[in-house]
XYZ file of C-alpha atoms in Angstrom:
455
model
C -15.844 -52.181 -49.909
C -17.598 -54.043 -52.667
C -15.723 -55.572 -55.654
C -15.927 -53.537 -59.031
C -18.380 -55.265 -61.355
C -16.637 -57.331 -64.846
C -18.413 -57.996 -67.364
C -18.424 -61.988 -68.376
C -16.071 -63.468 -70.690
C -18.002 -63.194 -73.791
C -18.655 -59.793 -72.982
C -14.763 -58.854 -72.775
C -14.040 -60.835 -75.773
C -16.850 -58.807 -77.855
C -15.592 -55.469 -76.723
C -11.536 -56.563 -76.995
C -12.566 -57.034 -80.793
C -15.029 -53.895 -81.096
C -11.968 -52.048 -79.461
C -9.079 -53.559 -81.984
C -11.254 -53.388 -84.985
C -12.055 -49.028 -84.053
C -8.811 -48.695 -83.321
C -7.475 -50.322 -86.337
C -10.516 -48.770 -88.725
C -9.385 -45.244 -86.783
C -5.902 -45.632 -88.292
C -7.023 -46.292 -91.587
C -9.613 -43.992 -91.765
C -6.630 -41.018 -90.999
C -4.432 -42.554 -93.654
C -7.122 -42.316 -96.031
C -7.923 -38.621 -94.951
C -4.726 -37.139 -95.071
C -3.744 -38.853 -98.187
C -7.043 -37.933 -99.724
C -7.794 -34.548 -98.796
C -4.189 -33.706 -98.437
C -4.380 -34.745 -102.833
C -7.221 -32.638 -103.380
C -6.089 -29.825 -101.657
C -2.834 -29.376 -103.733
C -4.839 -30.159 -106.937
C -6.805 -27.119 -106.339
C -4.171 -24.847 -105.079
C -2.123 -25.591 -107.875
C -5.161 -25.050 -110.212
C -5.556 -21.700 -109.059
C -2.081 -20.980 -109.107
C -2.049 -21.851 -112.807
C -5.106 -20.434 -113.603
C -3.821 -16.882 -111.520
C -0.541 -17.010 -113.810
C -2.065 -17.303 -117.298
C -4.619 -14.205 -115.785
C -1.964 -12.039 -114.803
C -0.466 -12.414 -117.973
C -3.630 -11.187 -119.875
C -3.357 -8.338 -116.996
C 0.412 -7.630 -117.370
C -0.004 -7.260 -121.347
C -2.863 -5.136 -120.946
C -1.359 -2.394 -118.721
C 2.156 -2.741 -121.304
C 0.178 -1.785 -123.910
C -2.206 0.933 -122.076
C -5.304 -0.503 -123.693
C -8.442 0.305 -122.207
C -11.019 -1.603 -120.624
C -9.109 -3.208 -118.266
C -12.460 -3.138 -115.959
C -13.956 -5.527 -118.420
C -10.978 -7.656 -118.648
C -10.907 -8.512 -115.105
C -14.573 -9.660 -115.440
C -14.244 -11.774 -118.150
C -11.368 -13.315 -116.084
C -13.103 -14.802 -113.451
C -13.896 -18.503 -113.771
C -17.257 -18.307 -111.829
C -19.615 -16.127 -109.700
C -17.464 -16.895 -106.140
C -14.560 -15.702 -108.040
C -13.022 -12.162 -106.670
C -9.434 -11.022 -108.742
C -8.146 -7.600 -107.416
C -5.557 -5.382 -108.651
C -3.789 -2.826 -106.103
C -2.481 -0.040 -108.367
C -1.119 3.387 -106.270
C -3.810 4.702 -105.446
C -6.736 2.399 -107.167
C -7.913 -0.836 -106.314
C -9.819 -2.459 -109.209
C -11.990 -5.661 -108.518
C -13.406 -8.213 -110.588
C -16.532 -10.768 -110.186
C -17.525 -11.339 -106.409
C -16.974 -8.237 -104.569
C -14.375 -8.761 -101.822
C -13.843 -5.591 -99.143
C -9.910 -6.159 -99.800
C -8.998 -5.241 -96.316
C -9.569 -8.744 -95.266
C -6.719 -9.816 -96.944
C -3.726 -10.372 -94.732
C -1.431 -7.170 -94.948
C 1.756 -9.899 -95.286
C -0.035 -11.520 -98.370
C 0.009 -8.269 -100.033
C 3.420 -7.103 -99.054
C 5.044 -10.374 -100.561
C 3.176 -9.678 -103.992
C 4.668 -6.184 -103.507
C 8.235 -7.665 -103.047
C 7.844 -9.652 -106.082
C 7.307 -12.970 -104.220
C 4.669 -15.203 -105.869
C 2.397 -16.297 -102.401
C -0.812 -18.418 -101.997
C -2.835 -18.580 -98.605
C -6.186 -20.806 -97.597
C -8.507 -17.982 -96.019
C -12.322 -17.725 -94.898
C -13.736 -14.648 -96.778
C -17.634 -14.046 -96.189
C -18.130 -17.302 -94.506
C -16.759 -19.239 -97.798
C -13.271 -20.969 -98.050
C -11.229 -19.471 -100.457
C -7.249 -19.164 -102.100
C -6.159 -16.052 -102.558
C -2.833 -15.961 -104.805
C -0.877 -13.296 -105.011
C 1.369 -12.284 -108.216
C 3.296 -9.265 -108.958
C 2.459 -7.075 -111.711
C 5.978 -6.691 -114.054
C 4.612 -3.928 -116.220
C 3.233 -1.636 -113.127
C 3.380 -0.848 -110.019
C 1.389 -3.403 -108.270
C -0.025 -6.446 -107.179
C -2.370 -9.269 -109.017
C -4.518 -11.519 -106.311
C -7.072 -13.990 -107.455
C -9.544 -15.497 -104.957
C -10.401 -18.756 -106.078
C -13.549 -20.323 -104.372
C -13.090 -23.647 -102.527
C -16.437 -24.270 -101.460
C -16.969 -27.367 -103.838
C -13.513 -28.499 -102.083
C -15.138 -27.727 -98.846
C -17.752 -29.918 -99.465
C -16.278 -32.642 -100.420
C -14.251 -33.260 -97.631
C -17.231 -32.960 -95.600
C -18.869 -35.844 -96.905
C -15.686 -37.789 -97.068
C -15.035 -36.994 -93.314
C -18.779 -38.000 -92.677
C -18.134 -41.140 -94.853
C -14.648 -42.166 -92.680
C -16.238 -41.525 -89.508
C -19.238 -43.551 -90.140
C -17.030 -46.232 -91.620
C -15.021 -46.308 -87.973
C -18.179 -46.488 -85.442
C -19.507 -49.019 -88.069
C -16.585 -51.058 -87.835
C -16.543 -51.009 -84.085
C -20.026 -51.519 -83.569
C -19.305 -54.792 -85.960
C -16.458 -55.623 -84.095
C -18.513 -56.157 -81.447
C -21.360 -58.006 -82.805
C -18.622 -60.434 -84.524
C -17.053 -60.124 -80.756
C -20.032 -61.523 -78.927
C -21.273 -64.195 -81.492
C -17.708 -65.490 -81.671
C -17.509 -65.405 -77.674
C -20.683 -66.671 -77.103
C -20.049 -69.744 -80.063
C -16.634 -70.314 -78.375
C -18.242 -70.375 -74.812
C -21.158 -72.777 -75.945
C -19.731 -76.019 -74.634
C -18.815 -74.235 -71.188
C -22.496 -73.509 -71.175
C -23.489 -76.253 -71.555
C -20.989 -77.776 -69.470
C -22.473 -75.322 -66.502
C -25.592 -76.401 -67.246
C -25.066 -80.019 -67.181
C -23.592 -79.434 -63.475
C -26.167 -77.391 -62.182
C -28.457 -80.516 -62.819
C -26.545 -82.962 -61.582
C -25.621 -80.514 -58.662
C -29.577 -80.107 -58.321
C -30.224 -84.465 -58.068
C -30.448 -84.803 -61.830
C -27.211 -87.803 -62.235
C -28.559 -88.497 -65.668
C -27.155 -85.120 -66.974
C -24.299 -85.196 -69.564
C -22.685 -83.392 -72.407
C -23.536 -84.137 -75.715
C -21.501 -85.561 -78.184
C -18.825 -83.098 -79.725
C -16.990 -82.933 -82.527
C -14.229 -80.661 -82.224
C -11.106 -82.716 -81.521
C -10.570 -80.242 -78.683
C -13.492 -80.705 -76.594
C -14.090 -83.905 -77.199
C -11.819 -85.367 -74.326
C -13.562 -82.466 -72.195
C -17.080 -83.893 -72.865
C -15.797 -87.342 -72.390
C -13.788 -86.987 -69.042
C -16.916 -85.310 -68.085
C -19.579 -87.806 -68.872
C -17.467 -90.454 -67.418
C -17.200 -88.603 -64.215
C -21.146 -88.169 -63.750
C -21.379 -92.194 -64.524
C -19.484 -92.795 -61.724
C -20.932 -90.311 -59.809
C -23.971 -92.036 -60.433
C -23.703 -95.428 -59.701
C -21.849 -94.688 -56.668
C -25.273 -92.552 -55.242
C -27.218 -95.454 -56.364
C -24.587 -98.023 -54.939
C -25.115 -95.326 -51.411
C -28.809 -95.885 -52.002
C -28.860 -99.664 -52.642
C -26.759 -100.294 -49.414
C -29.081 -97.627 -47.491
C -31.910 -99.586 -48.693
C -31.293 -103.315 -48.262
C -29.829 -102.341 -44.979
C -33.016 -100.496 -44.193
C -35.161 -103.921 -45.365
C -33.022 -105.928 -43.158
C -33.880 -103.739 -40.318
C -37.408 -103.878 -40.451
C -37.808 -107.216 -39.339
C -36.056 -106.957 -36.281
C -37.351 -103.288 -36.054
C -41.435 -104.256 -36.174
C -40.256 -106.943 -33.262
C -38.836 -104.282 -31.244
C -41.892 -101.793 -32.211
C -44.037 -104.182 -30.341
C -42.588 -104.491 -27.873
C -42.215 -101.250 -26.816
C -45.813 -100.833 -27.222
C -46.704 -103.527 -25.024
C -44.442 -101.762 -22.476
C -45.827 -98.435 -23.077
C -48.909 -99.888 -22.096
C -47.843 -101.690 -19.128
C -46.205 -97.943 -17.990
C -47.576 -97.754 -14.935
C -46.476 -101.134 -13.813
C -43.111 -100.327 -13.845
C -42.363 -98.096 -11.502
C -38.781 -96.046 -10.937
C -35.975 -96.355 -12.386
C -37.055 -99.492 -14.592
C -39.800 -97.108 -15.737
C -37.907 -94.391 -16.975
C -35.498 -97.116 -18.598
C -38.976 -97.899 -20.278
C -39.316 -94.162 -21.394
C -35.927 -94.235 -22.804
C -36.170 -97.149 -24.875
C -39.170 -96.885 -26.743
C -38.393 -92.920 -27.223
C -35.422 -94.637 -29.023
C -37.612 -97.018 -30.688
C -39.895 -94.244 -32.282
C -36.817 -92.269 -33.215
C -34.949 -95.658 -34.417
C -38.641 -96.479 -36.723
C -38.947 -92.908 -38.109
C -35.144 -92.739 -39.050
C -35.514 -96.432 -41.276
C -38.630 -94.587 -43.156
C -36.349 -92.429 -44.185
C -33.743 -94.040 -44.747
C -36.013 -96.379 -47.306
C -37.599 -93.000 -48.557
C -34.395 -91.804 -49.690
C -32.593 -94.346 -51.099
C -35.796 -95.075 -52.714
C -35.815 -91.548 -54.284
C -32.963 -92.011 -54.866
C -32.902 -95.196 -57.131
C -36.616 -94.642 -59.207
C -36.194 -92.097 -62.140
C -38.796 -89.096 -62.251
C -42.865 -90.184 -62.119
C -45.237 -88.826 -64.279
C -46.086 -85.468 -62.981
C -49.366 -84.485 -62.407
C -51.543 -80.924 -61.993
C -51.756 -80.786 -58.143
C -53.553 -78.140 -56.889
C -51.197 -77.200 -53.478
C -53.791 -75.742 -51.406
C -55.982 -78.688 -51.837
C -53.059 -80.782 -51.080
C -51.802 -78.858 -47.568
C -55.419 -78.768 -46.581
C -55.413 -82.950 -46.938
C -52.545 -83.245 -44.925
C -53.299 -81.383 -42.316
C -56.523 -82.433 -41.733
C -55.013 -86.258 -41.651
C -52.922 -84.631 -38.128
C -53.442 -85.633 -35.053
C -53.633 -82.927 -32.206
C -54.480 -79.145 -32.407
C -55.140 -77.331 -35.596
C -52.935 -75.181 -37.251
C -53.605 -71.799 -39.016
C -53.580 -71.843 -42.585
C -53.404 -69.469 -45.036
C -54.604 -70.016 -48.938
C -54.352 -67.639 -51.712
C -56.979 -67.408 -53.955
C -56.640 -68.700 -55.959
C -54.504 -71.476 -55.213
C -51.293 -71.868 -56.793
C -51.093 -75.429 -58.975
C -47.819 -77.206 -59.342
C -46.882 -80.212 -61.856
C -45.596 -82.651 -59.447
C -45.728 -85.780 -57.621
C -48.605 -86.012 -54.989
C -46.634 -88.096 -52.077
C -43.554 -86.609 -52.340
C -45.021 -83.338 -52.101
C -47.400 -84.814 -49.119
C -44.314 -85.724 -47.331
C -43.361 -82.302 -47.922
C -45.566 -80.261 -45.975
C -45.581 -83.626 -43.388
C -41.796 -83.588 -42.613
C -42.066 -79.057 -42.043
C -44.750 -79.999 -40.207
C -43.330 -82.698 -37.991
C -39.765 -80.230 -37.865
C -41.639 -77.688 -36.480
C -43.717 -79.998 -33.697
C -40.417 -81.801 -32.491
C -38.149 -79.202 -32.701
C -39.882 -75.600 -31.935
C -43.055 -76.608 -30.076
C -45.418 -77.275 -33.063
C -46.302 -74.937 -35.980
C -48.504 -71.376 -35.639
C -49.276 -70.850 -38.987
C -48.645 -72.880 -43.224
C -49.523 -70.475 -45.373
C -50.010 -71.306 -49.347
C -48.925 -68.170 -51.353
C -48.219 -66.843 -55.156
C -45.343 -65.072 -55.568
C -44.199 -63.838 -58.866
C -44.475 -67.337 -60.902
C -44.367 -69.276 -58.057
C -46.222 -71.607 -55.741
C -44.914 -70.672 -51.955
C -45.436 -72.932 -48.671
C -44.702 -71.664 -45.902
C -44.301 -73.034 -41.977
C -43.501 -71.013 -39.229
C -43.130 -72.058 -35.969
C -42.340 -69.454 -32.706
C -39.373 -71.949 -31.469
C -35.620 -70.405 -30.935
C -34.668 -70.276 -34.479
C -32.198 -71.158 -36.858
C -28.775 -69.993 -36.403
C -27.410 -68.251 -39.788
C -24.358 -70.394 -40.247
C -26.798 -73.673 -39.965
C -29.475 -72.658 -42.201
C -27.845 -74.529 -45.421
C -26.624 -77.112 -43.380
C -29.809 -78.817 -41.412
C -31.084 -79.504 -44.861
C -27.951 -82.038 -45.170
C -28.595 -85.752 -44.130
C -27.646 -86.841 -40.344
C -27.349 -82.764 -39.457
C -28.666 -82.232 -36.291
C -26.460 -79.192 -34.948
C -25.449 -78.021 -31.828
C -28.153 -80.643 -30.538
C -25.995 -83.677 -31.432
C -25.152 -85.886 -28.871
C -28.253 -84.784 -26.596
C -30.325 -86.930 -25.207
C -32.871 -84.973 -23.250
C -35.146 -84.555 -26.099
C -36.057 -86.148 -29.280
C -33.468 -84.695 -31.637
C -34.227 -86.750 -34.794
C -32.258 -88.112 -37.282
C -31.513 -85.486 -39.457
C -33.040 -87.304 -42.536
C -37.182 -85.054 -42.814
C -35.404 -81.714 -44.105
C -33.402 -83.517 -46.276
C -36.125 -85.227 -47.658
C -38.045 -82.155 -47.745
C -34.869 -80.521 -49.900
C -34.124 -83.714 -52.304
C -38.125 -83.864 -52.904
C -38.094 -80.445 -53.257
C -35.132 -80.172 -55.650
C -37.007 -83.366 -57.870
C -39.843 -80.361 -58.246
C -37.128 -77.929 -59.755
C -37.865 -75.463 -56.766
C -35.705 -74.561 -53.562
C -36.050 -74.650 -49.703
C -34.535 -72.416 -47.065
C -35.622 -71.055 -43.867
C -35.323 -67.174 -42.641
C -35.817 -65.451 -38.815
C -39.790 -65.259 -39.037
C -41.296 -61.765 -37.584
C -41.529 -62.078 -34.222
C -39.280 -65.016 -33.322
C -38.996 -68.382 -34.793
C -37.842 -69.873 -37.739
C -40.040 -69.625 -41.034
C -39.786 -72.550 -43.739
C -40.216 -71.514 -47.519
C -40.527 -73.898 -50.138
C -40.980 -72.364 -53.625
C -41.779 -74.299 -56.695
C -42.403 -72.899 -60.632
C -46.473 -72.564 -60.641
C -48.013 -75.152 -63.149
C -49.744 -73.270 -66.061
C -53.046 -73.889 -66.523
């Protein structure tokens, strides 16, 4: 079952505030609406109501004194073309301004103007909001109803409603904007607090924070710093001791390199058991010289800052190494063109040297180096047909000493564990990565991917 994605922090924090500000802007927005339209709308029903009374007055005197053109009256009564005033006599119905089919009044609004109950009701009439109020008629038999138009009402609460709602998204989508640069100002120092440990996580020990001057982070940045300075003079304390203790072996070790080639030579004098102490010991020797290279390669990597890097062109640089081998030749593969890297020529020679030498002492020798471009980046790849790389020790031979399931034996040369970590610290130096996958067909498959070099 996989895990639900979240979004980061700064993320969360930029929606928590688009949320609180939409929610809040939502609130006022309906406060505003209600108290708004909710004003207009009894300013213009109580217009019309006044408006309706001081009519049916003119109306109500008319039919008292039996004058006639009462027809004309109720058209000079209207206040504008989308006003309709109908009078329900027994028998007639006489209408006024916009014509109005008066069965589409409700049958209760009429029946309380008949009652002598004074009534107003919002209606739709011909697709136009309207009032209709209702008065009785004291004078006659019958009812007064004015339909006052509130299309110009209608309207405006249209484009207030437009206005409020626009206001809201606005405000959230600002919320959120203020949300994320807040978040992402707040988060800076955690940035580049992360940053600062990827590098020294990735062999840079010269990382820090900068300075800060918030009181609050200060102590952070400071604890910080102070914990990469130790950090760092305790690797180059590691590497000083590796060093001098690698110089004060090489004395004694050329002695003992001698003289294990003057035995080799003298082999097949030695017959038996004596010989095959012979074999032993300057197996040992080789193993014991190749592990105090390294051992003076690393700490000396690990004591000199960065060289100045240089344009190396890769495939030039794997063909050069390979054709300084000994023994058969191995299949290469170059893309064309070849990738360039900015680097350091011998580290990355000892590079391709150390796969190289993995691959013969480990898996049989290698069966193809290829030289690739892959999306931005140089690729070098080894592959050798031996039995592979477990999964759960793929991260770890690239650690120094790491040699396995394979420690403790003696029946083959096993190595010190020190060439893939070389390989990953020189690697690492180059800002790339190393790691090795099941190769098609059996075998382990090397990959070593630096950023190409622009030219």
């Amino acid at each position: 079952m996989t895990r639900a994605h979240r979004f980061s922090l700064r993320w969360r924090v930029a929606v928590v505030l688009g949320v609180g500000s939409l929610l809040l802007t939502s609130v006022l927005a309906l406060v505003v609406w209600n108290l708004a339209s909710g004003y207009m709308l009894r300013q213009r029903e109580q217009s019309a109501v006044r408006q309706a009374e001081v009519n049916v007055r003119l109306v109500d005197e008319s039919l008292r004194t039996g004058s006639e053109g009462l027809d004309e009256l109720l058209k000079g009564l209207t206040a504008g073309p989308d006003t309709t005033i109908l009078l329900f006599r027994p028998g007639q119905v006489l209408t006024g301004g916009r014509q109005v089919d008066p069965a589409v009044l409700p049958r209760e609004l009429l029946d309380l103007g008949r009652a002598g109950v004074p009534a107003g009701q919002r209606l739709i009439v011909g697709d136009m909001p309207v009032y209709a109020v209702t008065l009785p008629i004291t004078n006659a038999d019958g009812v007064y109803v004015e339909v006052a138009p509130m299309l110009q009402l209608d309207r405006t609460f249209r484009f207030l409603s437009a206005v409020l709602v626009a206001a809201t998204v606005a405000s959230g989508l600002l919320g959120v904007a203020l949300g994320s640069w807040a978040g992402r100002r707040a988060l800076r120092p955690l940035t580049q607090l992360t940053n600062a440990a990827s590098r020294i996580a990735g062999g840079d020990l010269k990382a820090r924070l900068p300075a800060q001057t918030d009181p609050d982070l200060t102590p952070l940045a400071a604890t910080f710093n102070s914990t990469a300075d130790a950090l760092e003079q305790r690797v180059l304390r590691d590497a000083r001791f590796a060093g001098d203790v690698s110089h004060e072996l090489r004395s004694p070790l050329t002695t003992m390199v001698n003289a294990s080639e003057v035995l080799r030579r003298r082999r097949a004098e030695i017959p038996g058991t004596a010989g095959r102490a012979v074999d032993l010991l300057t197996s040992e020797v080789d193993r014991f010289a190749r592990m105090v290279v390294d051992l003076l390669e690393i700490s000396r990597a690990d004591q000199e800052d960065d060289p100045t890097l240089e344009a190396i062109d890769l495939g030039s640089l794997v063909v050069n190494v390979l054709a300084a081998r000994q023994g058969p030749p191995v299949p290469l593969e170059l893309a064309s063109p070849a990738p360039h890297v900015l680097g350091d020529r011998r580290r990355l020679d000892r590079v391709v040297s150390n796969l190289v030498d993995n691959a013969e002492r480990h898996a049989g020798g290698a069966v193809r180096v290829a030289v690739l471009r892959r999306g931005g980046l140089a690729v070098l790849e080894v592959d050798d047909t031996g039995p592979g790389v477990a999964p759960d020790a793929r991260t770890r031979i690239f650690e120094r000493f790491d040699r396995g399931t394979r420690a403790g034996s003696r029946g083959a040369d096993t190595g010190s564990g020190l060439g893939l970590a070389l390989v990953a610290q020189h690697v690492q130096r180059h800002g790339g990565t190393v790691h090795v996958v099941e190769r098609p067909g059996g075998g382990a498959r090397f990959v070593v991917e630096i950023p190409e070099a622009e030219r």
